[in-house]
């Protein structure tokens, strides 16, 4: 079997991801689609086009799902996430390119940006709040491309655009 699915006539396809329940999502530069098994087609879930804020001209970089299966959309102008059918943004990431985003088993959310790594936790309202008194020292001037959390060693692997690869032992913070 070989099927073809066209997402958009005027947007470039960017990628495909599956959530924790193996539901398939595809995304273009501006939109996120979810696969409908019954219709055997992708349905529009979200679009940046037509927004009346700073994300209107943004481009989607990737999708991430946390352990609660919350969808996070990283862009070249910040991040959006779905909180009970409401799309929220994170003010501390406004106009920052968010290349990567991870969630650790300790409840931390780490955003790799064009100006370092920012660390967040969800508050009681499931909103991401910056942890101001904890920093990843030495990475504020690096363009972070990828993050990987090793739960066995409690280490964060950090891939940068032009400064190499680093490993930070999170037990030593």
Coordinates of N, CA and C in Angstrom, one line a residue:
X1 N 0.8 -1.2 0.0 CA 0.0 0.0 0.0 C 0.9 1.2 0.0
X2 N 0.5 2.2 -0.8 CA 1.2 3.5 -0.9 C 0.2 4.6 -1.1
X3 N 0.0 5.4 -0.1 CA -1.0 6.5 -0.2 C -0.2 7.9 -0.3
X4 N -0.9 8.8 -0.8 CA -0.4 10.2 -0.9 C -1.4 11.2 -0.2
X5 N -0.9 12.0 0.6 CA -1.7 13.0 1.3 C -1.1 14.4 1.1
X6 N -1.9 15.3 0.5 CA -1.5 16.7 0.3 C -2.1 17.5 1.4
X7 N -1.2 18.2 2.1 CA -1.6 19.0 3.3 C -2.0 20.4 2.8
X8 N -1.3 21.0 1.9 CA -1.5 22.4 1.6 C -1.0 22.7 0.1
X9 N -1.7 23.5 -0.6 CA -1.3 23.9 -1.9 C -0.2 24.9 -1.9
X10 N 0.0 25.7 -0.9 CA 0.9 26.8 -0.9 C 1.9 26.8 0.3
X11 N 2.0 25.7 1.1 CA 2.9 25.7 2.2 C 3.8 24.4 2.0
X12 N 5.1 24.6 2.4 CA 6.0 23.4 2.4 C 5.8 22.5 3.6
X13 N 5.8 21.2 3.3 CA 5.7 20.3 4.4 C 7.0 20.3 5.2
X14 N 6.8 20.3 6.5 CA 8.0 20.4 7.4 C 8.3 19.1 8.2
X15 N 7.3 18.3 8.5 CA 7.6 17.1 9.2 C 6.3 16.3 9.7
X16 N 6.6 15.2 10.4 CA 5.5 14.3 10.9 C 5.9 13.8 12.2
X17 N 5.0 13.7 13.2 CA 5.3 13.3 14.5 C 4.1 12.4 15.0
X18 N 4.3 11.6 16.0 CA 3.2 10.9 16.6 C 3.2 11.2 18.1
X19 N 2.0 11.3 18.6 CA 1.8 11.6 20.1 C 2.0 10.3 20.9
X20 N 1.7 10.4 22.2 CA 1.9 9.3 23.1 C 0.9 8.2 22.8
X21 N -0.2 8.5 22.2 CA -1.2 7.5 21.8 C -1.1 7.0 20.4
X22 N 0.0 7.4 19.8 CA 0.3 7.0 18.4 C -0.6 7.7 17.4
X23 N -1.2 8.8 17.7 CA -1.9 9.6 16.8 C -0.9 10.4 15.9
X24 N -1.1 10.4 14.6 CA -0.2 11.0 13.7 C -0.5 12.4 13.4
X25 N 0.5 13.3 13.5 CA 0.4 14.7 13.2 C 1.4 15.0 12.1
X26 N 1.0 15.9 11.2 CA 1.9 16.4 10.1 C 1.8 17.9 10.2
X27 N 2.9 18.5 9.8 CA 2.9 20.0 9.9 C 3.7 20.6 8.7
X28 N 3.2 21.8 8.3 CA 3.8 22.6 7.3 C 4.4 23.8 7.9
X29 N 4.8 24.8 7.1 CA 5.4 26.0 7.6 C 4.5 26.8 8.6
X30 N 3.2 26.7 8.3 CA 2.2 27.5 9.1 C 1.1 26.7 9.8
X31 N 0.9 25.4 9.5 CA -0.2 24.7 10.0 C 0.1 23.3 10.5
X32 N -0.7 22.8 11.4 CA -0.6 21.5 12.0 C -1.9 20.7 11.7
X33 N -1.7 19.5 11.2 CA -2.8 18.6 10.8 C -2.7 17.3 11.6
X34 N -3.9 16.7 11.9 CA -3.9 15.4 12.6 C -4.6 14.4 11.7
X35 N -4.1 13.2 11.7 CA -4.7 12.2 10.8 C -5.9 11.6 11.4
X36 N -7.0 11.5 10.6 CA -8.3 10.9 11.0 C -8.4 9.6 10.3
X37 N -8.3 8.5 11.1 CA -8.4 7.1 10.6 C -9.7 6.9 9.9
X38 N -10.8 7.4 10.3 CA -12.1 7.1 9.7 C -12.2 7.7 8.3
X39 N -11.6 8.9 8.2 CA -11.7 9.6 6.9 C -10.5 9.3 6.0
X40 N -9.5 8.7 6.6 CA -8.2 8.4 5.9 C -7.7 9.7 5.3
X41 N -7.6 10.7 6.1 CA -7.1 12.0 5.6 C -6.6 12.8 6.8
X42 N -5.9 13.8 6.5 CA -5.4 14.8 7.5 C -6.3 15.9 7.6
X43 N -6.7 16.3 8.9 CA -7.6 17.4 9.1 C -6.8 18.6 9.8
X44 N -7.1 19.8 9.4 CA -6.4 20.9 10.0 C -6.7 21.0 11.5
X45 N -5.7 21.1 12.3 CA -5.8 21.3 13.8 C -5.6 22.7 14.2
X46 N -4.5 23.3 13.6 CA -4.1 24.6 14.0 C -3.4 25.3 12.9
X47 N -3.5 26.6 12.8 CA -2.8 27.4 11.8 C -2.3 28.7 12.4
X48 N -1.1 29.1 12.0 CA -0.6 30.4 12.4 C -1.1 31.5 11.5
X49 N -1.5 31.2 10.3 CA -2.1 32.2 9.4 C -3.3 32.8 10.0
X50 N -3.4 34.1 9.8 CA -4.6 34.8 10.2 C -4.5 35.3 11.7
X51 N -3.5 34.9 12.4 CA -3.4 35.3 13.8 C -3.1 36.8 13.8
X52 N -3.6 37.5 14.9 CA -3.3 38.9 15.0 C -2.3 39.3 16.0
X53 N -1.3 38.4 16.1 CA -0.2 38.7 17.0 C 1.2 38.4 16.4
X54 N 2.2 38.4 17.1 CA 3.6 38.3 16.6 C 3.8 37.0 15.9
X55 N 3.0 36.0 16.1 CA 3.2 34.7 15.5 C 2.6 34.5 14.1
X56 N 1.9 35.6 13.7 CA 1.3 35.5 12.3 C 2.3 35.3 11.2
X57 N 3.5 35.8 11.3 CA 4.5 35.6 10.3 C 5.5 34.6 10.7
X58 N 5.3 33.8 11.7 CA 6.2 32.8 12.2 C 6.2 31.6 11.3
X59 N 7.2 30.7 11.4 CA 7.3 29.5 10.7 C 7.4 28.4 11.7
X60 N 6.7 27.3 11.6 CA 6.8 26.2 12.5 C 8.1 25.4 12.3
X61 N 8.8 25.1 13.3 CA 10.0 24.3 13.3 C 9.7 22.9 13.6
X62 N 9.0 22.6 14.7 CA 8.8 21.2 15.0 C 7.6 21.1 16.0
X63 N 7.2 19.8 16.3 CA 6.2 19.5 17.3 C 6.8 18.6 18.4
X64 N 6.3 18.8 19.6 CA 6.7 18.0 20.7 C 5.5 17.6 21.6
X65 N 5.6 16.5 22.2 CA 4.5 16.0 23.1 C 5.2 15.7 24.5
X66 N 4.6 16.2 25.5 CA 5.1 15.9 26.9 C 4.5 14.6 27.4
X67 N 4.8 14.2 28.6 CA 4.3 13.0 29.2 C 2.7 13.0 29.4
X68 N 2.1 14.2 29.4 CA 0.7 14.3 29.5 C 0.0 14.4 28.1
X69 N 0.9 14.3 27.1 CA 0.5 14.3 25.7 C 0.0 15.7 25.2
X70 N 0.5 16.7 25.9 CA 0.3 18.1 25.5 C 1.1 18.4 24.3
X71 N 0.5 19.0 23.3 CA 1.2 19.3 22.0 C 1.8 20.7 22.2
X72 N 3.1 20.8 21.9 CA 3.9 22.0 21.8 C 4.4 22.2 20.4
X73 N 4.2 23.5 19.9 CA 4.6 23.8 18.6 C 5.7 24.8 18.7
X74 N 6.9 24.5 18.2 CA 8.0 25.4 18.3 C 8.1 26.2 16.9
X75 N 8.4 27.4 17.0 CA 8.5 28.3 15.8 C 9.7 29.2 15.9
X76 N 9.9 29.9 14.8 CA 11.0 30.9 14.8 C 10.7 32.2 15.5
X77 N 9.6 32.2 16.2 CA 9.2 33.4 17.0 C 8.6 33.0 18.3
X78 N 8.8 31.8 18.8 CA 8.3 31.4 20.1 C 7.7 30.0 20.1
X79 N 6.9 29.8 21.1 CA 6.3 28.4 21.2 C 4.8 28.6 21.6
X80 N 4.0 27.6 21.1 CA 2.6 27.6 21.5 C 2.4 26.2 22.0
X81 N 1.4 26.1 22.9 CA 1.0 24.8 23.4 C -0.5 24.8 23.7
X82 N -1.1 23.6 23.6 CA -2.5 23.4 23.8 C -2.8 23.1 25.3
X83 N -3.6 23.9 25.9 CA -3.9 23.7 27.3 C -5.5 23.7 27.4
X84 N -6.0 22.5 27.3 CA -7.4 22.3 27.4 C -8.2 23.0 26.3
X85 N -7.7 22.8 25.0 CA -8.3 23.3 23.8 C -8.0 24.8 23.6
X86 N -7.2 25.4 24.5 CA -6.8 26.8 24.4 C -5.3 26.9 24.0
X87 N -5.0 27.6 23.0 CA -3.6 27.8 22.6 C -2.9 28.9 23.4
X88 N -1.9 28.5 24.1 CA -1.1 29.5 24.9 C 0.2 29.7 24.3
X89 N 0.8 30.9 24.6 CA 2.2 31.2 24.3 C 3.0 31.4 25.5
X90 N 4.3 31.5 25.4 CA 5.2 31.7 26.5 C 5.9 33.0 26.3
X91 N 5.6 34.0 27.2 CA 6.1 35.4 27.0 C 7.6 35.4 26.9
X92 N 8.3 34.6 27.7 CA 9.7 34.6 27.8 C 10.4 34.1 26.5
X93 N 9.6 33.4 25.7 CA 10.1 32.9 24.4 C 9.6 33.8 23.2
X94 N 8.9 34.9 23.5 CA 8.4 35.7 22.4 C 9.6 36.2 21.5
X95 N 9.5 36.0 20.2 CA 10.5 36.4 19.2 C 11.8 35.7 19.3
X96 N 11.8 34.5 20.0 CA 13.0 33.7 20.0 C 12.8 32.5 19.2
X97 N 13.8 32.1 18.4 CA 13.7 30.8 17.7 C 13.8 29.6 18.6
X98 N 12.8 28.8 18.7 CA 12.9 27.6 19.6 C 13.1 26.4 18.7
X99 N 14.4 26.0 18.6 CA 14.7 24.9 17.8 C 14.3 23.5 18.4
X100 N 14.3 23.4 19.7 CA 14.0 22.1 20.3 C 13.4 22.4 21.7
X101 N 12.7 21.3 22.1 CA 11.9 21.5 23.4 C 11.8 20.1 24.0
X102 N 12.1 19.9 25.2 CA 12.0 18.6 25.9 C 11.3 18.8 27.3
X103 N 10.8 17.7 27.8 CA 10.2 17.6 29.1 C 11.0 16.5 29.8
X104 N 11.5 16.8 31.0 CA 12.2 15.7 31.8 C 11.2 15.1 32.7
X105 N 11.5 13.9 33.2 CA 10.7 13.2 34.2 C 10.6 14.0 35.5
X106 N 11.4 14.9 35.8 CA 11.4 15.7 37.0 C 10.4 16.9 36.8
X107 N 9.7 17.0 35.7 CA 8.7 18.0 35.5 C 9.3 19.3 34.9
X108 N 10.5 19.3 34.5 CA 11.1 20.5 33.9 C 10.9 20.5 32.4
X109 N 10.7 21.7 31.8 CA 10.6 21.8 30.4 C 11.8 22.7 30.0
X110 N 12.5 22.2 29.0 CA 13.7 23.0 28.5 C 13.5 23.3 27.1
X111 N 13.7 24.6 26.8 CA 13.6 25.2 25.4 C 15.0 25.5 24.9
X112 N 15.4 24.9 23.8 CA 16.7 25.3 23.2 C 16.4 26.4 22.2
X113 N 17.0 27.5 22.4 CA 16.7 28.7 21.5 C 17.9 29.2 20.8
X114 N 17.7 30.3 20.0 CA 18.8 30.9 19.3 C 19.7 31.7 20.3
X115 N 19.3 31.7 21.6 CA 20.2 32.5 22.5 C 20.3 31.6 23.9
X116 N 20.4 30.4 23.7 CA 20.6 29.5 24.9 C 19.4 28.6 25.3
X117 N 19.5 28.2 26.5 CA 18.4 27.3 27.0 C 17.6 28.0 28.1
X118 N 16.3 27.9 28.0 CA 15.5 28.4 29.1 C 14.8 27.2 29.7
X119 N 14.6 27.3 31.1 CA 14.0 26.3 31.8 C 12.6 26.7 32.4
X120 N 11.6 25.8 32.3 CA 10.3 26.2 32.8 C 9.7 25.0 33.6
X121 N 8.7 25.3 34.3 CA 7.8 24.3 35.0 C 6.4 24.8 34.8
X122 N 5.5 23.8 34.8 CA 4.1 24.1 34.7 C 3.5 24.5 36.1
X123 N 2.7 25.5 36.1 CA 2.1 25.9 37.4 C 0.8 25.2 37.6
X124 N 0.0 25.6 38.6 CA -1.2 24.9 38.9 C -2.2 25.0 37.8
X125 N -2.1 26.0 36.9 CA -3.0 26.3 35.8 C -2.5 25.6 34.5
X126 N -1.5 24.8 34.6 CA -0.9 24.1 33.5 C -0.2 25.1 32.5
X127 N 0.2 26.3 33.0 CA 0.9 27.3 32.2 C 2.4 27.2 32.5
X128 N 3.2 27.3 31.5 CA 4.6 27.3 31.6 C 5.1 28.6 32.3
X129 N 5.9 28.5 33.3 CA 6.5 29.6 34.0 C 8.0 29.4 34.1
X130 N 8.7 30.5 33.7 CA 10.2 30.5 33.8 C 10.7 30.3 35.2
X131 N 11.7 29.4 35.3 CA 12.3 29.2 36.6 C 13.5 30.2 36.6
X132 N 13.3 31.3 37.3 CA 14.3 32.4 37.3 C 15.6 32.1 38.0
X133 N 15.6 31.3 39.1 CA 16.8 31.2 39.9 C 17.6 30.0 39.5
X134 N 17.3 29.3 38.4 CA 18.1 28.2 37.9 C 18.5 28.5 36.5
X135 N 19.7 28.5 36.2 CA 20.2 28.8 34.8 C 21.2 27.7 34.3
X136 N 21.3 27.6 33.0 CA 22.3 26.8 32.4 C 23.4 27.7 32.1
X137 N 24.4 27.8 33.0 CA 25.5 28.8 32.9 C 26.3 28.4 31.6
X138 N 26.7 29.5 30.9 CA 27.6 29.4 29.8 C 27.0 29.1 28.5
X139 N 25.6 29.0 28.4 CA 25.0 28.7 27.1 C 24.2 29.8 26.6
X140 N 24.2 31.0 27.2 CA 23.3 32.1 26.8 C 23.7 32.6 25.4
X141 N 25.0 32.4 25.0 CA 25.4 33.0 23.7 C 25.4 31.9 22.6
X142 N 25.0 30.7 22.9 CA 25.0 29.6 22.0 C 23.6 29.4 21.3
X143 N 23.7 29.1 20.0 CA 22.4 28.7 19.3 C 22.2 27.2 19.5
X144 N 21.2 26.9 20.3 CA 21.0 25.5 20.6 C 20.2 24.8 19.5
X145 N 20.6 23.7 19.0 CA 20.0 23.0 17.9 C 19.2 21.8 18.4
X146 N 19.7 21.1 19.4 CA 19.1 19.9 19.9 C 19.4 19.6 21.4
X147 N 18.4 19.0 22.0 CA 18.5 18.6 23.5 C 18.1 17.2 23.6
X148 N 18.8 16.5 24.5 CA 18.5 15.1 24.8 C 18.7 14.9 26.3
X149 N 17.7 14.4 27.0 CA 17.8 14.2 28.4 C 18.0 12.7 28.6
X150 N 19.0 12.3 29.3 CA 19.3 10.9 29.6 C 18.8 10.6 31.0
X151 N 17.7 9.9 31.1 CA 17.1 9.7 32.4 C 17.9 8.8 33.3
X152 N 18.7 7.9 32.7 CA 19.5 7.0 33.5 C 20.6 7.7 34.3
X153 N 21.3 8.6 33.6 CA 22.4 9.3 34.2 C 22.0 10.7 34.7
X154 N 20.8 11.2 34.4 CA 20.4 12.5 34.7 C 21.3 13.6 34.1
X155 N 21.6 13.4 32.8 CA 22.4 14.3 32.1 C 21.7 14.9 30.9
X156 N 22.0 16.1 30.7 CA 21.4 16.8 29.5 C 22.4 16.9 28.4
X157 N 22.2 16.4 27.3 CA 23.1 16.5 26.1 C 22.6 17.7 25.3
X158 N 23.5 18.6 25.0 CA 23.2 19.9 24.3 C 24.0 19.9 23.0
X159 N 23.3 20.0 21.9 CA 23.9 20.2 20.6 C 23.7 21.6 20.1
X160 N 24.8 22.3 19.8 CA 24.8 23.7 19.3 C 25.0 23.7 17.8
X161 N 24.8 24.9 17.3 CA 24.9 25.1 15.9 C 26.4 25.1 15.5
X162 N 27.2 25.9 16.2 CA 28.6 26.0 15.8 C 29.6 25.9 17.0
X163 N 29.2 25.5 18.1 CA 30.0 25.4 19.3 C 30.2 24.0 19.8
X164 N 29.8 23.0 19.1 CA 30.0 21.6 19.5 C 28.9 21.0 20.4
X165 N 29.2 19.9 21.0 CA 28.3 19.2 21.8 C 28.7 19.2 23.3
X166 N 27.8 19.4 24.2 CA 28.1 19.4 25.6 C 27.2 18.5 26.3
X167 N 27.6 18.1 27.5 CA 26.8 17.2 28.4 C 26.9 17.9 29.8
X168 N 25.7 18.1 30.4 CA 25.6 18.8 31.7 C 25.0 17.8 32.6
X169 N 25.6 17.5 33.7 CA 25.1 16.6 34.8 C 24.1 17.5 35.6
X170 N 22.8 17.1 35.5 CA 21.8 17.9 36.2 C 21.8 17.6 37.7
X171 N 22.5 16.6 38.2 CA 22.6 16.4 39.6 C 23.4 17.5 40.3
X172 N 24.3 18.2 39.5 CA 25.2 19.1 40.1 C 24.7 20.6 40.1
X173 N 23.4 20.8 39.6 CA 22.9 22.1 39.6 C 22.6 22.6 41.0

